[in-house]
């Protein structure tokens, strides 16, 4: 299974059990399991323990944010940074819980003892109030609806407060300093690692594909494809961070590598216009372009900084051992599945390529055109593309998933996938549809959205479970959150019947 998103059972279980351990530590240390708050001494001791437990988790919290194979947690668990992110968020909420209890208990004590007006002027209390305000700010701006509405605001506040909180806590009380120093060291390593791994490419090519779709082609020098370089060892489905040299602070969003860099000698990124950070990046890029009143594609060359590759694809199992592989993509989610599809076709002989099924849902065939140059006739023949809009682009075809399913745009808005959230009309560029090439031969297209229930049922029904060894099925999906949830529900029916499934849902939840 892929890394769970926050709210799924493993992440929630981790948060609940970790919180219980913290409470147990407080109770045992206080030596009163049934009636801890007996006298003033017990009350204050418990109050202090809440603060110490919260601060003691900060080094682990910072370590879970480390985007590097250097991370000991990544090394021990074989989980990439985006798979560890749900645990980073869960632990953040646990820390917020304990420091909030610490602050609330102290304020209650000061009020009960009529000490508030006196203690509120003391440096340790001032710093404590500043710390809890900072923690609450982080916790509030990290809420899902805030991240969806303005990811850039969330990111800036998150980074700024993660730096600001360390000196505040260091000077708050002396017995927290060991945890603060540990956190500071980890944070310095995190920043150093990210800056060391950044590379500048002077001649990245940006192409306008359609009204809200851009392509970035990043040529890789021979040194980047040497045996010791990350890109030579990269895996299909991984992602990179990019920024402009003059705006390096915009190195925020992950962009999935839409091709095979080792084979193609370049990196291809497909970027759809978004809210927040990517809107800023898109505005900067498009401001450097001049588009005459023509329908042809327009291209410009710009310098870019890249960091990576990262991603859980490096720890995927050997997919060639599975009897059937289903790849499902929605919109630009195919930037994740296309490289895996190409890689699997290269590993399988032609007579076994039929076991690989590729389902791709797009709003128009034009949205899929960027992938065709990378696919040969065998690959094209094995794809099924579902087009959710009529050719006129004015009306949507009814979805086989049922009326309760939201539209793709609404799915995007509700999901965590940063690349998958569309903002219509953001780029305000002329359409290039008249300049697009005709669709390739042998391409199978369907109107509407895929009937995921029928696809899943047909796949499992055609693969009996009474073979030796039993047939194993791998399912990988990247698309709007609603698509992943609907597919998971259908697959879950067969898992509960005892079928063996390896599941991965590629979602970014920063």
Short mmCIF file of C-alpha atoms in Angstrom, two decimals:
data_model
loop_
_atom_site.label_atom_id
_atom_site.label_comp_id
_atom_site.label_asym_id
_atom_site.label_seq_id
_atom_site.Cartn_x
_atom_site.Cartn_y
_atom_site.Cartn_z
CA UNK A 1 0.00 0.00 0.00
CA UNK A 2 1.09 3.57 -0.54
CA UNK A 3 1.75 5.90 2.33
CA UNK A 4 -1.52 6.74 4.06
CA UNK A 5 -2.95 10.21 3.89
CA UNK A 6 -3.79 11.94 7.15
CA UNK A 7 -7.04 10.55 8.47
CA UNK A 8 -6.45 7.05 7.14
CA UNK A 9 -6.07 4.26 9.65
CA UNK A 10 -2.25 3.97 9.90
CA UNK A 11 -1.66 7.72 10.33
CA UNK A 12 -4.57 8.13 12.73
CA UNK A 13 -3.47 5.08 14.70
CA UNK A 14 0.05 6.46 14.90
CA UNK A 15 -1.26 9.78 16.23
CA UNK A 16 -3.56 8.19 18.79
CA UNK A 17 -0.97 5.74 20.11
CA UNK A 18 1.75 8.40 20.28
CA UNK A 19 -0.56 10.69 22.24
CA UNK A 20 -1.44 7.88 24.65
CA UNK A 21 2.26 7.23 25.27
CA UNK A 22 2.70 10.90 26.14
CA UNK A 23 -0.21 10.85 28.56
CA UNK A 24 1.07 7.63 30.13
CA UNK A 25 4.49 9.16 30.63
CA UNK A 26 2.90 12.13 32.40
CA UNK A 27 0.77 9.88 34.58
CA UNK A 28 3.58 7.51 35.60
CA UNK A 29 6.02 10.33 36.24
CA UNK A 30 3.40 11.99 38.44
CA UNK A 31 2.75 8.68 40.27
CA UNK A 32 -1.02 9.33 40.37
CA UNK A 33 -2.87 7.31 37.75
CA UNK A 34 -6.31 7.87 39.23
CA UNK A 35 -6.14 11.34 40.77
CA UNK A 36 -3.17 13.26 39.41
CA UNK A 37 -4.40 16.70 40.37
CA UNK A 38 -4.38 16.47 44.15
CA UNK A 39 -2.35 19.43 45.23
CA UNK A 40 -0.58 22.42 43.76
CA UNK A 41 2.69 20.50 43.39
CA UNK A 42 1.09 17.69 41.42
CA UNK A 43 -0.80 20.15 39.24
CA UNK A 44 2.30 22.15 38.32
CA UNK A 45 4.34 19.01 37.76
CA UNK A 46 1.74 17.69 35.33
CA UNK A 47 1.57 21.08 33.63
CA UNK A 48 5.35 21.13 33.12
CA UNK A 49 5.33 17.55 31.84
CA UNK A 50 2.87 18.51 29.11
CA UNK A 51 5.29 21.17 27.87
CA UNK A 52 8.35 18.92 28.09
CA UNK A 53 6.64 16.09 26.22
CA UNK A 54 5.56 18.47 23.45
CA UNK A 55 9.02 19.99 23.07
CA UNK A 56 10.73 16.60 23.20
CA UNK A 57 8.92 15.58 19.99
CA UNK A 58 10.28 18.51 17.98
CA UNK A 59 13.52 16.77 16.84
CA UNK A 60 11.49 13.86 15.44
CA UNK A 61 9.02 16.32 13.92
CA UNK A 62 11.82 18.14 12.06
CA UNK A 63 13.38 14.82 11.06
CA UNK A 64 10.13 13.69 9.45
CA UNK A 65 10.31 16.79 7.22
CA UNK A 66 13.74 15.89 5.85
CA UNK A 67 13.52 15.44 2.07
CA UNK A 68 16.60 13.32 1.61
CA UNK A 69 17.85 9.75 1.52
CA UNK A 70 20.18 10.96 4.28
CA UNK A 71 17.25 10.81 6.68
CA UNK A 72 17.64 7.89 9.11
CA UNK A 73 13.85 7.43 9.11
CA UNK A 74 13.84 7.08 5.31
CA UNK A 75 16.78 4.68 5.50
CA UNK A 76 15.14 2.49 8.17
CA UNK A 77 11.56 2.51 6.87
CA UNK A 78 12.21 2.72 3.11
CA UNK A 79 9.51 5.41 2.99
CA UNK A 80 10.04 8.55 0.92
CA UNK A 81 9.44 12.02 2.30
CA UNK A 82 5.91 12.34 0.88
CA UNK A 83 5.00 8.97 2.45
CA UNK A 84 6.32 10.22 5.81
CA UNK A 85 4.44 13.50 5.51
CA UNK A 86 1.16 12.18 7.03
CA UNK A 87 3.14 11.19 10.12
CA UNK A 88 4.83 14.60 10.18
CA UNK A 89 1.38 16.22 10.22
CA UNK A 90 0.02 13.79 12.81
CA UNK A 91 2.97 14.42 15.11
CA UNK A 92 2.52 18.17 14.63
CA UNK A 93 -1.02 17.90 15.93
CA UNK A 94 0.18 15.87 18.92
CA UNK A 95 2.77 18.53 19.73
CA UNK A 96 0.12 21.24 19.43
CA UNK A 97 -2.12 19.28 21.80
CA UNK A 98 0.53 18.98 24.52
CA UNK A 99 1.77 22.56 24.34
CA UNK A 100 -1.85 23.80 24.37
CA UNK A 101 -2.50 21.76 27.52
CA UNK A 102 0.71 23.17 29.00
CA UNK A 103 -0.35 26.76 28.29
CA UNK A 104 -3.97 26.25 29.36
CA UNK A 105 -3.05 24.62 32.66
CA UNK A 106 -0.56 27.37 33.49
CA UNK A 107 -3.03 30.15 32.64
CA UNK A 108 -5.69 28.46 34.74
CA UNK A 109 -3.24 28.21 37.66
CA UNK A 110 -2.28 31.89 37.39
CA UNK A 111 -5.94 32.94 37.33
CA UNK A 112 -6.89 30.70 40.25
CA UNK A 113 -4.00 31.99 42.33
CA UNK A 114 -4.49 35.65 41.24
CA UNK A 115 -0.97 35.68 39.74
CA UNK A 116 -1.79 36.51 36.14
CA UNK A 117 -1.23 40.29 36.31
CA UNK A 118 2.15 39.74 37.98
CA UNK A 119 3.46 36.77 35.96
CA UNK A 120 2.31 38.13 32.58
CA UNK A 121 5.20 40.64 32.76
CA UNK A 122 7.88 38.00 33.40
CA UNK A 123 10.13 37.03 30.42
CA UNK A 124 9.43 33.28 30.67
CA UNK A 125 5.67 33.83 30.54
CA UNK A 126 5.95 36.37 27.71
CA UNK A 127 8.03 33.89 25.70
CA UNK A 128 5.61 31.10 26.59
CA UNK A 129 2.64 33.08 25.30
CA UNK A 130 4.61 33.93 22.16
CA UNK A 131 5.40 30.23 21.69
CA UNK A 132 1.79 29.05 22.05
CA UNK A 133 0.63 31.80 19.68
CA UNK A 134 3.21 30.58 17.16
CA UNK A 135 2.13 26.96 17.55
CA UNK A 136 -1.53 27.89 17.10
CA UNK A 137 -0.67 29.91 13.99
CA UNK A 138 1.14 26.93 12.50
CA UNK A 139 -1.70 24.60 13.40
CA UNK A 140 -4.37 26.88 11.95
CA UNK A 141 -2.61 27.57 8.65
CA UNK A 142 -1.84 23.85 8.28
CA UNK A 143 -5.54 22.98 8.17
CA UNK A 144 -6.54 21.32 4.90
CA UNK A 145 -8.91 24.09 3.77
CA UNK A 146 -6.19 26.72 4.26
CA UNK A 147 -3.64 24.70 2.29
CA UNK A 148 -6.12 24.20 -0.54
CA UNK A 149 -7.11 27.87 -0.65
CA UNK A 150 -3.62 29.35 -0.51
CA UNK A 151 -0.75 26.87 -0.37
CA UNK A 152 1.85 29.60 -0.75
CA UNK A 153 0.60 31.35 2.39
CA UNK A 154 0.68 28.07 4.31
CA UNK A 155 4.21 27.28 3.15
CA UNK A 156 5.68 30.70 3.95
CA UNK A 157 4.14 30.73 7.44
CA UNK A 158 5.17 27.12 8.04
CA UNK A 159 8.81 27.78 7.17
CA UNK A 160 9.00 31.11 8.99
CA UNK A 161 7.47 29.80 12.21
CA UNK A 162 9.60 26.64 12.17
CA UNK A 163 12.63 28.93 12.40
CA UNK A 164 11.11 31.49 14.76
CA UNK A 165 9.90 28.98 17.36
CA UNK A 166 13.37 27.59 18.11
CA UNK A 167 14.94 30.68 19.78
CA UNK A 168 11.64 31.45 21.52
CA UNK A 169 11.58 28.03 23.19
CA UNK A 170 15.34 28.07 23.82
CA UNK A 171 15.03 31.19 26.00
CA UNK A 172 11.63 30.21 27.45
CA UNK A 173 13.01 27.68 29.96
CA UNK A 174 16.43 26.06 30.24
CA UNK A 175 15.30 22.42 30.49
CA UNK A 176 13.97 22.49 26.89
CA UNK A 177 17.27 23.54 25.35
CA UNK A 178 18.56 20.06 24.58
CA UNK A 179 15.50 19.40 22.38
CA UNK A 180 15.77 22.81 20.72
CA UNK A 181 19.45 22.31 19.89
CA UNK A 182 18.69 18.90 18.40
CA UNK A 183 15.91 20.41 16.31
CA UNK A 184 18.15 23.27 15.16
CA UNK A 185 20.86 20.85 14.03
CA UNK A 186 18.35 18.79 12.05
CA UNK A 187 16.90 21.96 10.48
CA UNK A 188 20.36 23.16 9.42
CA UNK A 189 21.07 19.77 7.84
CA UNK A 190 17.72 19.95 6.03
CA UNK A 191 18.48 23.37 4.55
CA UNK A 192 22.06 22.43 3.66
CA UNK A 193 21.00 19.22 1.97
CA UNK A 194 18.39 20.94 -0.17
CA UNK A 195 20.77 23.69 -1.28
CA UNK A 196 23.58 21.24 -2.05
CA UNK A 197 21.29 19.15 -4.24
CA UNK A 198 20.04 22.11 -6.33
CA UNK A 199 21.38 22.30 -9.90
CA UNK A 200 20.99 25.15 -12.41
CA UNK A 201 19.98 24.40 -16.00
CA UNK A 202 20.55 27.49 -18.22
CA UNK A 203 18.49 26.43 -21.24
CA UNK A 204 15.21 24.89 -20.14
CA UNK A 205 12.59 25.11 -22.90
CA UNK A 206 9.05 26.20 -22.02
CA UNK A 207 6.24 25.51 -24.47
CA UNK A 208 2.63 26.65 -24.35
CA UNK A 209 0.47 23.59 -25.09
CA UNK A 210 -3.05 24.88 -24.48
CA UNK A 211 -5.02 27.48 -22.55
CA UNK A 212 -3.96 26.11 -19.16
CA UNK A 213 -1.17 23.64 -19.92
CA UNK A 214 2.56 24.29 -20.14
CA UNK A 215 5.42 21.96 -20.97
CA UNK A 216 8.94 22.38 -19.58
CA UNK A 217 11.74 20.43 -21.25
CA UNK A 218 14.98 20.40 -19.25
CA UNK A 219 18.01 19.06 -21.17
CA UNK A 220 20.39 17.04 -19.03
CA UNK A 221 24.15 17.47 -19.54
CA UNK A 222 26.14 14.22 -19.91
CA UNK A 223 27.40 14.59 -16.34
CA UNK A 224 23.81 14.34 -15.08
CA UNK A 225 23.48 10.93 -16.72
CA UNK A 226 26.73 9.48 -15.38
CA UNK A 227 26.55 6.30 -13.33
CA UNK A 228 26.88 8.16 -10.02
CA UNK A 229 24.27 10.83 -10.72
CA UNK A 230 20.78 10.79 -9.22
CA UNK A 231 19.08 11.10 -12.60
CA UNK A 232 20.88 8.03 -13.93
CA UNK A 233 19.50 6.13 -10.95
CA UNK A 234 16.08 7.78 -10.99
CA UNK A 235 12.90 5.70 -11.11
CA UNK A 236 9.77 6.20 -13.22
CA UNK A 237 7.17 8.18 -11.28
CA UNK A 238 9.58 10.30 -9.23
CA UNK A 239 9.33 14.09 -9.01
CA UNK A 240 11.54 17.16 -8.77
CA UNK A 241 11.29 20.68 -7.38
CA UNK A 242 12.04 23.60 -9.65
CA UNK A 243 12.47 27.34 -9.34
CA UNK A 244 13.70 30.34 -11.25
CA UNK A 245 17.20 31.55 -10.23
CA UNK A 246 15.79 35.03 -9.57
CA UNK A 247 12.93 33.56 -7.49
CA UNK A 248 14.56 30.64 -5.69
CA UNK A 249 12.06 30.98 -2.83
CA UNK A 250 9.46 29.46 -5.16
CA UNK A 251 11.03 26.00 -4.87
CA UNK A 252 7.85 24.75 -3.25
CA UNK A 253 5.79 22.39 -5.39
CA UNK A 254 6.69 18.90 -6.61
CA UNK A 255 6.45 18.28 -10.35
CA UNK A 256 6.34 14.70 -11.56
CA UNK A 257 8.86 13.76 -14.24
CA UNK A 258 6.64 12.85 -17.19
CA UNK A 259 9.25 10.87 -19.14
CA UNK A 260 12.29 8.60 -18.69
CA UNK A 261 15.33 10.92 -18.32
CA UNK A 262 17.88 8.12 -18.76
CA UNK A 263 16.38 7.15 -22.11
CA UNK A 264 15.30 10.57 -23.40
CA UNK A 265 18.31 12.61 -22.12
CA UNK A 266 15.99 15.29 -20.79
CA UNK A 267 13.32 15.91 -18.17
CA UNK A 268 9.78 16.69 -19.27
CA UNK A 269 7.32 18.41 -16.96
CA UNK A 270 3.67 19.07 -17.73
CA UNK A 271 2.26 21.91 -15.61
CA UNK A 272 -1.38 22.84 -15.36
CA UNK A 273 -2.28 26.30 -14.08
CA UNK A 274 -3.06 26.28 -10.35
CA UNK A 275 -3.89 28.44 -7.39
CA UNK A 276 -1.29 29.73 -4.98
CA UNK A 277 2.36 29.00 -5.63
CA UNK A 278 2.07 27.68 -9.15
CA UNK A 279 0.05 30.72 -10.16
CA UNK A 280 3.00 32.90 -9.13
CA UNK A 281 5.39 30.64 -11.04
CA UNK A 282 3.13 30.59 -14.11
CA UNK A 283 2.75 34.38 -14.09
CA UNK A 284 6.53 34.80 -13.92
CA UNK A 285 7.08 32.38 -16.78
CA UNK A 286 4.31 33.64 -19.05
CA UNK A 287 5.33 37.26 -18.56
CA UNK A 288 8.56 36.47 -20.43
CA UNK A 289 6.63 35.17 -23.46
CA UNK A 290 5.21 37.13 -26.35
CA UNK A 291 2.31 35.45 -28.11
CA UNK A 292 1.36 36.90 -31.49
CA UNK A 293 -2.16 36.35 -32.67
CA UNK A 294 -1.44 32.89 -34.09
CA UNK A 295 -2.49 29.36 -33.23
CA UNK A 296 0.97 27.79 -33.41
CA UNK A 297 2.80 26.60 -30.31
CA UNK A 298 5.11 29.14 -28.71
CA UNK A 299 8.41 28.33 -27.04
CA UNK A 300 10.94 30.26 -25.01
CA UNK A 301 14.17 29.35 -23.21
CA UNK A 302 14.65 30.20 -19.55
CA UNK A 303 17.12 29.23 -16.79
CA UNK A 304 15.77 26.95 -14.07
CA UNK A 305 16.99 25.42 -10.83
CA UNK A 306 16.03 21.81 -10.17
CA UNK A 307 16.20 19.67 -7.04
CA UNK A 308 15.68 15.93 -6.86
CA UNK A 309 14.57 13.46 -7.95
CA UNK A 310 12.48 12.37 -4.99
CA UNK A 311 9.58 9.99 -4.58
CA UNK A 312 8.33 6.67 -3.30
CA UNK A 313 8.75 5.06 -6.74
CA UNK A 314 12.31 4.21 -5.68
CA UNK A 315 10.90 1.68 -3.20
CA UNK A 316 8.21 0.10 -5.38
CA UNK A 317 8.19 -3.71 -5.55
CA UNK A 318 9.17 -5.52 -8.74
CA UNK A 319 6.00 -5.02 -10.76
CA UNK A 320 7.04 -7.66 -13.32
CA UNK A 321 6.13 -10.33 -10.73
CA UNK A 322 2.44 -9.35 -10.83
CA UNK A 323 0.00 -11.18 -13.07
CA UNK A 324 -1.91 -7.99 -13.92
CA UNK A 325 -1.04 -4.30 -13.64
CA UNK A 326 -3.62 -1.51 -13.85
CA UNK A 327 -2.50 2.10 -14.29
CA UNK A 328 -5.22 4.74 -13.85
CA UNK A 329 -4.64 8.45 -14.45
CA UNK A 330 -6.79 11.56 -14.38
CA UNK A 331 -5.65 14.66 -16.30
CA UNK A 332 -2.02 15.56 -15.63
CA UNK A 333 -1.85 12.62 -13.24
CA UNK A 334 -0.56 10.75 -16.29
CA UNK A 335 2.81 12.43 -15.72
CA UNK A 336 3.18 9.78 -13.00
CA UNK A 337 1.76 6.79 -14.87
CA UNK A 338 3.20 7.37 -18.38
CA UNK A 339 6.86 6.81 -17.35
CA UNK A 340 5.89 3.69 -15.38
CA UNK A 341 3.90 2.44 -18.37
CA UNK A 342 6.85 2.94 -20.73
CA UNK A 343 9.22 1.28 -18.27
CA UNK A 344 6.97 -1.75 -17.86
CA UNK A 345 6.57 -2.15 -21.62
CA UNK A 346 10.35 -2.14 -21.98
CA UNK A 347 10.64 -4.91 -19.37
CA UNK A 348 7.89 -7.14 -20.77
CA UNK A 349 8.09 -9.03 -24.07
CA UNK A 350 5.34 -8.12 -26.56
CA UNK A 351 3.40 -11.33 -25.85
CA UNK A 352 3.04 -10.38 -22.15
CA UNK A 353 2.29 -6.68 -22.58
CA UNK A 354 -1.45 -7.38 -22.57
CA UNK A 355 -1.31 -7.86 -18.81
CA UNK A 356 -0.67 -4.09 -18.46
CA UNK A 357 -3.82 -1.96 -18.62
CA UNK A 358 -3.61 1.85 -18.90
CA UNK A 359 -6.75 3.92 -18.25
CA UNK A 360 -6.48 7.69 -18.77
CA UNK A 361 -9.32 10.17 -18.22
CA UNK A 362 -8.92 13.63 -19.78
CA UNK A 363 -11.24 16.51 -20.59
CA UNK A 364 -10.15 16.64 -24.22
CA UNK A 365 -7.84 14.63 -26.44
CA UNK A 366 -5.65 17.71 -26.75
CA UNK A 367 -4.78 17.33 -23.05
CA UNK A 368 -3.21 13.95 -23.82
CA UNK A 369 -1.26 15.01 -26.92
CA UNK A 370 1.94 15.77 -25.00
CA UNK A 371 2.42 12.05 -24.26
CA UNK A 372 2.09 10.64 -27.77
CA UNK A 373 5.64 11.44 -28.98
CA UNK A 374 7.01 9.26 -26.15
CA UNK A 375 4.87 6.23 -27.04
CA UNK A 376 5.37 3.68 -29.83
CA UNK A 377 2.54 1.83 -31.58
CA UNK A 378 2.53 -0.99 -29.02
CA UNK A 379 2.13 1.51 -26.20
CA UNK A 380 -0.57 3.46 -28.03
CA UNK A 381 -2.52 0.29 -28.73
CA UNK A 382 -2.51 -0.67 -25.05
CA UNK A 383 -4.01 2.63 -23.84
CA UNK A 384 -7.64 3.54 -23.26
CA UNK A 385 -8.39 7.24 -23.13
CA UNK A 386 -11.69 8.51 -21.80
CA UNK A 387 -12.72 12.01 -22.94
CA UNK A 388 -15.08 13.70 -20.52
CA UNK A 389 -16.06 16.62 -22.77
CA UNK A 390 -17.68 16.63 -26.16
CA UNK A 391 -15.57 17.77 -29.08
CA UNK A 392 -17.17 21.21 -28.95
CA UNK A 393 -15.86 21.59 -25.40
CA UNK A 394 -19.14 23.14 -24.34
CA UNK A 395 -20.81 20.29 -22.51
CA UNK A 396 -19.70 17.44 -20.34
CA UNK A 397 -20.57 13.81 -20.93
CA UNK A 398 -22.37 12.04 -18.09
CA UNK A 399 -20.11 10.04 -15.81
CA UNK A 400 -20.58 6.27 -15.48
CA UNK A 401 -19.49 6.57 -11.86
CA UNK A 402 -22.94 7.79 -10.90
CA UNK A 403 -24.60 11.08 -10.12
CA UNK A 404 -23.14 11.17 -6.63
CA UNK A 405 -19.64 11.64 -8.04
CA UNK A 406 -18.44 15.19 -8.38
CA UNK A 407 -16.93 16.60 -11.55
CA UNK A 408 -13.21 16.35 -12.15
CA UNK A 409 -12.76 20.00 -11.28
CA UNK A 410 -14.51 19.50 -7.94
CA UNK A 411 -12.40 16.41 -7.28
CA UNK A 412 -9.29 18.45 -7.94
CA UNK A 413 -10.38 21.18 -5.56
CA UNK A 414 -10.90 18.69 -2.76
CA UNK A 415 -7.68 16.74 -3.25
CA UNK A 416 -4.20 17.21 -1.88
CA UNK A 417 -2.51 16.68 -5.25
CA UNK A 418 -0.87 20.05 -5.84
CA UNK A 419 -0.30 19.43 -9.55
CA UNK A 420 -3.85 18.19 -10.06
CA UNK A 421 -5.78 21.30 -9.03
CA UNK A 422 -6.91 23.21 -12.11
CA UNK A 423 -7.65 26.91 -12.31
CA UNK A 424 -9.41 27.67 -15.59
CA UNK A 425 -8.33 30.71 -17.57
CA UNK A 426 -5.35 31.51 -15.38
CA UNK A 427 -2.85 31.82 -18.20
CA UNK A 428 -5.22 33.60 -20.60
CA UNK A 429 -3.25 32.42 -23.62
CA UNK A 430 -4.59 31.68 -27.11
CA UNK A 431 -5.48 28.06 -27.75
CA UNK A 432 -3.16 25.94 -29.84
CA UNK A 433 -5.75 23.34 -30.78
CA UNK A 434 -5.58 24.07 -34.50
CA UNK A 435 -1.86 23.44 -34.48
CA UNK A 436 -2.07 20.12 -32.69
CA UNK A 437 -1.32 16.96 -34.66
CA UNK A 438 -4.01 14.35 -35.38
CA UNK A 439 -4.37 11.52 -32.86
CA UNK A 440 -2.15 8.48 -33.47
CA UNK A 441 -3.46 5.34 -35.13
CA UNK A 442 -4.69 2.40 -33.02
CA UNK A 443 -5.62 4.75 -30.16
CA UNK A 444 -8.72 3.61 -28.29
CA UNK A 445 -10.92 6.45 -27.02
CA UNK A 446 -14.25 6.45 -25.16
CA UNK A 447 -16.69 9.26 -24.38
CA UNK A 448 -17.31 10.12 -20.74
CA UNK A 449 -15.39 8.94 -17.70
CA UNK A 450 -14.20 5.40 -17.08
CA UNK A 451 -16.55 2.98 -15.34
CA UNK A 452 -14.10 2.02 -12.60
CA UNK A 453 -16.38 -0.63 -11.12
CA UNK A 454 -16.64 -2.46 -14.45
CA UNK A 455 -12.89 -2.20 -15.08
CA UNK A 456 -11.99 -3.55 -11.65
CA UNK A 457 -14.56 -6.36 -11.76
CA UNK A 458 -13.43 -7.47 -15.21
CA UNK A 459 -9.78 -7.48 -14.13
CA UNK A 460 -10.30 -9.57 -11.01
CA UNK A 461 -12.82 -11.90 -12.65
CA UNK A 462 -10.37 -12.70 -15.44
CA UNK A 463 -7.61 -13.44 -12.92
CA UNK A 464 -8.76 -16.42 -10.80
CA UNK A 465 -7.39 -16.71 -7.29
CA UNK A 466 -7.08 -20.51 -7.23
CA UNK A 467 -3.77 -20.65 -9.12
CA UNK A 468 -0.45 -21.58 -7.52
CA UNK A 469 0.98 -19.16 -6.73
CA UNK A 470 -2.18 -16.98 -6.52
CA UNK A 471 -2.51 -14.23 -9.08
CA UNK A 472 -1.30 -10.90 -7.70
CA UNK A 473 -2.60 -7.62 -9.04
CA UNK A 474 -0.86 -4.22 -8.85
CA UNK A 475 -2.93 -1.03 -9.11
CA UNK A 476 -1.40 2.44 -9.39
CA UNK A 477 -3.50 5.59 -9.63
CA UNK A 478 -2.71 9.28 -9.90
CA UNK A 479 -5.50 11.76 -10.36
CA UNK A 480 -8.17 13.77 -8.55
CA UNK A 481 -8.89 12.67 -5.00
CA UNK A 482 -12.37 11.50 -5.95
CA UNK A 483 -10.99 9.19 -8.62
CA UNK A 484 -8.57 7.57 -6.19
CA UNK A 485 -11.30 7.16 -3.56
CA UNK A 486 -13.75 5.62 -6.04
CA UNK A 487 -11.14 3.18 -7.34
CA UNK A 488 -10.10 2.24 -3.81
CA UNK A 489 -13.71 1.43 -2.91
CA UNK A 490 -14.06 -0.92 -5.87
CA UNK A 491 -10.73 -2.63 -5.24
CA UNK A 492 -11.57 -2.96 -1.54
CA UNK A 493 -14.50 -5.22 -2.40
CA UNK A 494 -12.08 -7.77 -3.89
CA UNK A 495 -9.50 -7.35 -1.15
CA UNK A 496 -12.15 -8.28 1.41
CA UNK A 497 -12.73 -11.43 -0.63
CA UNK A 498 -9.12 -12.41 -0.06
CA UNK A 499 -7.45 -11.17 -3.23
CA UNK A 500 -3.82 -10.05 -3.03
CA UNK A 501 -3.40 -6.45 -4.23
CA UNK A 502 -0.51 -4.00 -4.17
CA UNK A 503 -2.02 -0.52 -4.19
CA UNK A 504 -0.42 2.88 -4.68
CA UNK A 505 -2.28 6.18 -4.86
CA UNK A 506 0.09 9.00 -5.79
CA UNK A 507 -1.05 12.04 -3.87
CA UNK A 508 0.91 15.00 -2.57
CA UNK A 509 -0.20 16.16 0.86
CA UNK A 510 2.27 18.82 1.90
#
